[in-house]
Coordinates of C-alpha atoms and ligand atoms in Angstrom, one line a residue:
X28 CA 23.1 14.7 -0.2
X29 CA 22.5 11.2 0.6
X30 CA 20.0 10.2 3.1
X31 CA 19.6 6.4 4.6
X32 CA 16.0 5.1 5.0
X33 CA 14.8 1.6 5.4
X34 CA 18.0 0.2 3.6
X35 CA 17.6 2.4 0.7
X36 CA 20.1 5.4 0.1
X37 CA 18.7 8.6 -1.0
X38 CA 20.4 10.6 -3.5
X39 CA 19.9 13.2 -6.1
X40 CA 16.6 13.6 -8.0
X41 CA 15.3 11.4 -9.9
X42 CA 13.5 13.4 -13.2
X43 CA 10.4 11.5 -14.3
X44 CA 9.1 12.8 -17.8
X45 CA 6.6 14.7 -18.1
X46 CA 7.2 16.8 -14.7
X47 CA 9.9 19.2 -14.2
X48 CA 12.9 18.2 -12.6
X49 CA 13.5 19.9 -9.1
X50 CA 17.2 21.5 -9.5
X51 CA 17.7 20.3 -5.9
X52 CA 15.2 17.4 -4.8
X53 CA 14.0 17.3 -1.3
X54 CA 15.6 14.0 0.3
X55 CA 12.2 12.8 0.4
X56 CA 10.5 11.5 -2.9
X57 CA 8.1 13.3 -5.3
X58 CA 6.5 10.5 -7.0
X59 CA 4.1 7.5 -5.5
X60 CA 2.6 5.5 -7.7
X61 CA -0.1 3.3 -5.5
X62 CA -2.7 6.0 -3.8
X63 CA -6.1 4.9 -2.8
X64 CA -9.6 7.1 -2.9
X65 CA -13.2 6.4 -1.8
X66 CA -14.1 5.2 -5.0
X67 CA -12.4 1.8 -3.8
X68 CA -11.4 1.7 0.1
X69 CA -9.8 5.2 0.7
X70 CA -11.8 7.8 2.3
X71 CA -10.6 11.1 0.7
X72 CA -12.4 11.8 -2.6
X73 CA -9.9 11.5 -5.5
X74 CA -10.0 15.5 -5.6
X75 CA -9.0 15.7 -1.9
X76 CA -6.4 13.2 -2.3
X77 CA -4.9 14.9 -5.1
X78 CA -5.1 18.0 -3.3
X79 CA -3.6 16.1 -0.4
X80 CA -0.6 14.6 -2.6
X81 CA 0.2 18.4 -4.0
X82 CA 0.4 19.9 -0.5
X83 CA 2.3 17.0 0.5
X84 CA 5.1 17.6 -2.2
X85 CA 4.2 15.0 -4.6
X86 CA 4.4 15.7 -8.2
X87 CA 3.8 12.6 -10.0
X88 CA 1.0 10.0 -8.6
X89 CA -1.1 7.4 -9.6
X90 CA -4.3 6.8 -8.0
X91 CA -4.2 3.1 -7.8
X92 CA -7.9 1.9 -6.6
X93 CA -8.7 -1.6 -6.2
X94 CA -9.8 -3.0 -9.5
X95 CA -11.8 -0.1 -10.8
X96 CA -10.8 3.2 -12.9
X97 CA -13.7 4.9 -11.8
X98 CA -12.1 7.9 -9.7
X99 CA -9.5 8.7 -13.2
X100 CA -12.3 11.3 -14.7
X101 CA -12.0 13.4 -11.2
X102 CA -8.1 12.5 -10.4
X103 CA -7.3 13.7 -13.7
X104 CA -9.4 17.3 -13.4
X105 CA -7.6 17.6 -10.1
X106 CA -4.0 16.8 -11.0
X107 CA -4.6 19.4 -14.1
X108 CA -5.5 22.2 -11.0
X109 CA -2.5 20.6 -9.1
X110 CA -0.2 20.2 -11.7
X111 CA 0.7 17.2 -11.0
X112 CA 1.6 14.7 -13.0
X113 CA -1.2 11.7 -12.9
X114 CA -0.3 8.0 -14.9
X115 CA -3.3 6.1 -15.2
X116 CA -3.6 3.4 -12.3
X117 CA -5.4 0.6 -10.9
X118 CA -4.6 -2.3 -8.0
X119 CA -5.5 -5.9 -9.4
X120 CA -6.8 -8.1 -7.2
X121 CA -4.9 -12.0 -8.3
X122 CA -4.9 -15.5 -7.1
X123 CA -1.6 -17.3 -6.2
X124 CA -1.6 -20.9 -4.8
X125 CA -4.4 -20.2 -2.1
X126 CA -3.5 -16.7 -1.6
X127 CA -4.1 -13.2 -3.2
X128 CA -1.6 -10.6 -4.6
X129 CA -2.1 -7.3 -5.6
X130 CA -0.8 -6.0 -8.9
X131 CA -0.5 -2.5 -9.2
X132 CA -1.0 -1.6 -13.5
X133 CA 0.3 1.6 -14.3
X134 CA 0.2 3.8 -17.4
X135 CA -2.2 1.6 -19.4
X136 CA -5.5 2.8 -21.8
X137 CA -8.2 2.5 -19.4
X138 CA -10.9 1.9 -21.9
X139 CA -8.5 -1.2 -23.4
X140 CA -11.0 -4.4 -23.8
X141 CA -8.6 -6.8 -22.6
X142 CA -8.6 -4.6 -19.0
X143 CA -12.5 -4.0 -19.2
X144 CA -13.3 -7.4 -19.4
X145 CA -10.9 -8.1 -16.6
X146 CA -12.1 -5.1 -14.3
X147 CA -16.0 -6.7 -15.0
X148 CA -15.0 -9.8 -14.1
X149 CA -13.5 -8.8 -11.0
X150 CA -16.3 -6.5 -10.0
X151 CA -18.5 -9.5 -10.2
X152 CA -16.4 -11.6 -7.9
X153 CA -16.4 -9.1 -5.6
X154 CA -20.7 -8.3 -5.9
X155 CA -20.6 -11.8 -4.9
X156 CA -18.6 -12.2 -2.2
X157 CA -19.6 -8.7 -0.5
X158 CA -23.3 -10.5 -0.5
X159 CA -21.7 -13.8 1.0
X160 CA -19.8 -11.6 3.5
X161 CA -23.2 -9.4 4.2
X162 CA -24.9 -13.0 5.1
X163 CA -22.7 -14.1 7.8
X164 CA -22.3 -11.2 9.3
X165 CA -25.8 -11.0 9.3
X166 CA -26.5 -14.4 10.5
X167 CA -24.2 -13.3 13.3
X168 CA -26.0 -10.5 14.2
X169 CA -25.4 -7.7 12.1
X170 CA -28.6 -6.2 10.6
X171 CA -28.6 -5.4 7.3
X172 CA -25.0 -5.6 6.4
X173 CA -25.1 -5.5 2.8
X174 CA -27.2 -2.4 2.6
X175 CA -25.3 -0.6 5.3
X176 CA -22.2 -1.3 3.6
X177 CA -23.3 -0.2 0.4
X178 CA -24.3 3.1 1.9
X179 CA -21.5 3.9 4.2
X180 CA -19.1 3.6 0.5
X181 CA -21.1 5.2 -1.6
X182 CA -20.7 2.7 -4.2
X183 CA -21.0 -1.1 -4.5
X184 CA -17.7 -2.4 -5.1
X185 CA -17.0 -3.3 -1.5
X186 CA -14.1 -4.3 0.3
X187 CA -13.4 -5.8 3.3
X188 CA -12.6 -2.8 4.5
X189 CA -16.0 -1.3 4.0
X190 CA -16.9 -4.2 6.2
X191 CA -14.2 -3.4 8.6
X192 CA -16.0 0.2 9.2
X193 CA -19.4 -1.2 9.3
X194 CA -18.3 -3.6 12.6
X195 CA -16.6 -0.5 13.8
X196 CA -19.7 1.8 13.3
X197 CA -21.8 -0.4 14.5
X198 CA -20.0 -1.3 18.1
X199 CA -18.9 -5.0 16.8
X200 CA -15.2 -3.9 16.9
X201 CA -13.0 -1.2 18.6
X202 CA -10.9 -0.7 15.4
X203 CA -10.3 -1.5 12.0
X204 CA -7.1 -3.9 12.8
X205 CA -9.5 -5.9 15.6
X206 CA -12.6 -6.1 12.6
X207 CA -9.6 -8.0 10.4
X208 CA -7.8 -10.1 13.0
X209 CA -11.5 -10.9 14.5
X210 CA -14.1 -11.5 11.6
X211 CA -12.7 -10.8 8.2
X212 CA -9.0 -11.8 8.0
X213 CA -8.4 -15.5 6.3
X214 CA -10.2 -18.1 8.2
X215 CA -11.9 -16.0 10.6
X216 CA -16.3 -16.1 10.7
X217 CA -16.7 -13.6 7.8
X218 CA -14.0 -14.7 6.2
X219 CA -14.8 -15.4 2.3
X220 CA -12.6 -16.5 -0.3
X221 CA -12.7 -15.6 -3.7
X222 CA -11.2 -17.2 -6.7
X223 CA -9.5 -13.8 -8.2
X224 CA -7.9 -13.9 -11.5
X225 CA -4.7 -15.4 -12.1
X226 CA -1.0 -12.8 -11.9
X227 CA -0.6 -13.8 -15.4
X228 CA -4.4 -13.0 -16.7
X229 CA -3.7 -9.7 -14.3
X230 CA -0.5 -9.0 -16.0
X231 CA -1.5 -10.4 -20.1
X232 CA -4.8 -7.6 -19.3
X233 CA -2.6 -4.9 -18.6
X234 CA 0.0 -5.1 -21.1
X235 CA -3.0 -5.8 -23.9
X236 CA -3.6 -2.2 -22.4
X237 CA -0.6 -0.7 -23.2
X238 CA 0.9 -0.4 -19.2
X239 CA 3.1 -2.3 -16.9
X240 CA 2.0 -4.6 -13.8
X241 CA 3.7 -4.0 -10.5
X242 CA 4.0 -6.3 -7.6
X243 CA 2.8 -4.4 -5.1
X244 CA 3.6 -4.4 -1.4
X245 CA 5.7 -7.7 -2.0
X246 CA 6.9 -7.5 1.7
X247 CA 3.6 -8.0 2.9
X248 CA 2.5 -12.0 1.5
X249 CA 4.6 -14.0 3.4
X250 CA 6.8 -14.9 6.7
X251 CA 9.7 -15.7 4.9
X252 CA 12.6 -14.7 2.2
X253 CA 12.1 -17.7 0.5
X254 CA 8.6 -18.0 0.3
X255 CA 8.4 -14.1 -0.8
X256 CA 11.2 -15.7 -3.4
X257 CA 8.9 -18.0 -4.8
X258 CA 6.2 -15.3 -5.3
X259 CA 8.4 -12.7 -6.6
X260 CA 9.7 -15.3 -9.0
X261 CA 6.1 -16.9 -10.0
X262 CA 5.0 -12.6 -10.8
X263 CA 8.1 -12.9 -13.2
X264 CA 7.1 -16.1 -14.6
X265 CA 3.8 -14.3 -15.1
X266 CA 5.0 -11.7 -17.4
X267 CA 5.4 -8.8 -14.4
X268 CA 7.9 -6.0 -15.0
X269 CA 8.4 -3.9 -11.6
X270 CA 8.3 -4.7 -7.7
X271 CA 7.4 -1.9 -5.1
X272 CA 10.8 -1.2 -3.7
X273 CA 9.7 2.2 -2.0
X274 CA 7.1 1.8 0.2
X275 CA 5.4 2.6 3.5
X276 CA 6.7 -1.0 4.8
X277 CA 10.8 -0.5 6.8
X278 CA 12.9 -3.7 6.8
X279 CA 16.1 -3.1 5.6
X280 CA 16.8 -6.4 5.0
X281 CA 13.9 -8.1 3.1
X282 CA 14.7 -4.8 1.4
X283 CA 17.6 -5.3 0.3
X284 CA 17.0 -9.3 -0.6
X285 CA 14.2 -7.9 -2.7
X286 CA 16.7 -5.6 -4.5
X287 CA 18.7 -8.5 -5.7
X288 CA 15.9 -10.7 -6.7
X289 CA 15.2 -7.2 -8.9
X290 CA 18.5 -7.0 -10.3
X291 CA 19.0 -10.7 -11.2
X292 CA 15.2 -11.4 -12.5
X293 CA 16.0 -7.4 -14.5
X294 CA 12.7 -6.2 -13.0
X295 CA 12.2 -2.4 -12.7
X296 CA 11.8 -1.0 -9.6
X297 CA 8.4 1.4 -8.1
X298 CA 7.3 3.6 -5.2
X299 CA 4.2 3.7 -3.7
X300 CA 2.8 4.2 0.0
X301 CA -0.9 2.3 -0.5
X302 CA -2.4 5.2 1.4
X303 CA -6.0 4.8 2.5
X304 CA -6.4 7.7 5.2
X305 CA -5.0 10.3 6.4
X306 CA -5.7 8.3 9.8
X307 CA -2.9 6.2 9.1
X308 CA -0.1 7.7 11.0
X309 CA 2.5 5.2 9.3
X310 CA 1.9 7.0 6.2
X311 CA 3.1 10.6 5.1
X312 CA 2.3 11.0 2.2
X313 CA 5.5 12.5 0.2
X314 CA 8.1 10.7 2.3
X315 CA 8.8 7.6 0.7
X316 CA 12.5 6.6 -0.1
X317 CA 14.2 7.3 -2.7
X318 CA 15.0 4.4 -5.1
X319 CA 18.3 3.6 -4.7
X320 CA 20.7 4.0 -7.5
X321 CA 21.6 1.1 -10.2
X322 CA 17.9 -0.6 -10.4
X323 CA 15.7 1.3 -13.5
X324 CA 13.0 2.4 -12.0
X325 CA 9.4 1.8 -13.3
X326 CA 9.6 5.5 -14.9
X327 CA 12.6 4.4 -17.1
X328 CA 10.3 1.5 -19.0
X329 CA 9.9 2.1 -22.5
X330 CA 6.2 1.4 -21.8
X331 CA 5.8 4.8 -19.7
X332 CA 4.9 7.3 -21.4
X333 CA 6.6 9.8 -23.0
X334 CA 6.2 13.1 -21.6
X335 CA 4.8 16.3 -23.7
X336 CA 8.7 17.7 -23.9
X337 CA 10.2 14.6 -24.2
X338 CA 13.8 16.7 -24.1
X339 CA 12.7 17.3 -20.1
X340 CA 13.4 13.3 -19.8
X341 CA 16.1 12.5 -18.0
X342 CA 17.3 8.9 -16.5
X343 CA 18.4 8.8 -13.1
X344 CA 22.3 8.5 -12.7
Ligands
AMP424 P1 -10.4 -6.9 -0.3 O1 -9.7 -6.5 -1.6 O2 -11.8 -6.6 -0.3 O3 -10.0 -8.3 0.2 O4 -9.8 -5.9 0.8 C1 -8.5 -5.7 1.0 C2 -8.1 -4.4 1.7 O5 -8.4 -4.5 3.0 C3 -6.7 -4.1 1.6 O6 -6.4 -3.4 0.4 C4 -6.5 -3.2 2.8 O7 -6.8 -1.9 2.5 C5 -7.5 -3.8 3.8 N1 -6.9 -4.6 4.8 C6 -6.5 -5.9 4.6 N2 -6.0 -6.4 5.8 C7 -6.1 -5.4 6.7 C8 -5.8 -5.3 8.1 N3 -5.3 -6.3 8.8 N4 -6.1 -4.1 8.7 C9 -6.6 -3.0 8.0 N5 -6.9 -3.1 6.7 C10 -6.7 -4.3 6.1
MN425 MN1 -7.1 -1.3 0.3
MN426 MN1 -2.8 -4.0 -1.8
MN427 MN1 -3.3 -0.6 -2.3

């Protein structure tokens, strides 16, 4: 059964090890690899997500938070209940000429040096630039941003997003899309830049860890083929080993100029849907694409690991 989605054909399962192969496989996917919880900018708990993923059909995830591991203890105890499969995850923040790019790191020792000192270094960045955010909004009228901030996540490694719900909360903006475009997307008043680790220090960290780096979202950074091109080509250049192919995003035909930059560079290929909230409409969880056949996918990388009945591993046709 072959089903066409966003420029990618669906067809038969696709086995990942570790998880049982479904004799028939539903036309939509079992596996995303880039989930988000509240312990960066998501709002379910990594328990309710997991939860969330199994009802959804999903049996092998990765939460995927923005430059922390700090929600693996509790998405591991839940994907045990679940039985799901969990691969160790995180979303790096990098730099790239002015811009940032995510990195998603997959299946890599979380307690690897390299990565700590990464993740610390990161977490400072961001400590500073949520108090440099906190003190324009402020000046602009915003009582006690930091704080508020701080409270409404539950934690202290803030994102803009965190910032985005404190302007909603607090009357400044209608919605989360008007707090970006209005005060905290590049260049607007809250706007503050941070000088975010390089791809390649993003992708050195993770294989020093034992995992594979991701580009993640790659239709998202710029306007154009060739600009995405040049990106796509720099994360190569860098050392990276997969782009997302399956995702949330539908444009058959970026998609299918990303699949040949995949091919010729010999880059694996991912799935993941970046969901945040079950508020986002555009994402059902358990409905991304299939990966279309002829391109490894991430799964197939002699870096993932091997499952507990390695004989259950099967590459896709
Ligand atoms: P940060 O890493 O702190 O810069 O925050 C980035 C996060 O903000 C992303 O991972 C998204 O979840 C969210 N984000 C960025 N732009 C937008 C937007 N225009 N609308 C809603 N959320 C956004
Ligand atoms: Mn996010
Ligand atoms: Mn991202
Ligand atoms: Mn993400």
């Amino acid at each position: 059964m072959a089903e066409e989605r966003g420029g990618l054909i669906a067809t038969e399962a696709q086995a990942l090890p570790g998880g049982s192969a479904r004799a028939s496989a539903p036309a939509t996917g079992c596996v995303d690899l880039h989930l988000h919880s509240c312990e960066s900018d998501g709002v379910l708990s990594p328990t309710a997500l997991l939860a969330r993923a199994a009802e959804s059909g999903l049996r092998h995830v990765a939460l995927t938070d923005h430059d922390t591991v700090a929600g693996l203890p509790e998405a591991r105890a839940a994907a045990a209940r679940h039985q799901l499969q969990l691969i160790t995850g995180v979303e790096l923040s990098c730099a790239y000429r002015g811009s940032t790019i995510h990195i998603v790191g997959l299946a890599f020792d979380a307690q690897a040096p390299a990565l700590q000192q990464l993740l610390k270094r990161i977490d400072q960045l961001r400590q500073v630039r949520a108090a440099a955010i906190a003190a324009k909004l402020e000046a602009s009228g915003v009582p006690d941003a930091l704080a508020r901030c701080r409270e409404l996540a539950g934690h202290d490694r803030l994102t803009r997003t965190h910032f985005a719900r404190l302007l909603v909360a607090s009357g400044v903006a209608r919605d989360l899309k008007r707090a970006f475009r209005t005060h905290l997307a590049d260049g607007r008043g809250a706007a503050v830049r941070a000088e975010w680790p390089r791809m390649v220090e993003a992708v050195t960290a993770l294989h020093a860890a034992g995992g594979v780096a991701v580009l993640a979202h790659p239709l998202r950074y710029a306007k154009t083929h060739s600009a995405r091109e040049r990106i796509v080509r720099a994360f190569v250049e860098a050392g990276g080993d997969a782009l997302e192919i399956s995702t949330a995003e539908r444009d058959p035909d970026a998609t299918a100029r990303l699949l040949r930059i995949t091919r010729q560079c010999g880059l694996y290929a991912s799935s993941g849907s970046d969901f945040h909230d079950p508020q986002q409409r555009w994402i059902r969880l358990g409905s991304l694409p299939r990966l279309p056949d002829g391109i490894p996918p991430i799964w197939a990388h002699p870096q993932w690991p091997q499952s507990a009945a390695p004989a259950a591993r099967q590459q896709p046709q």
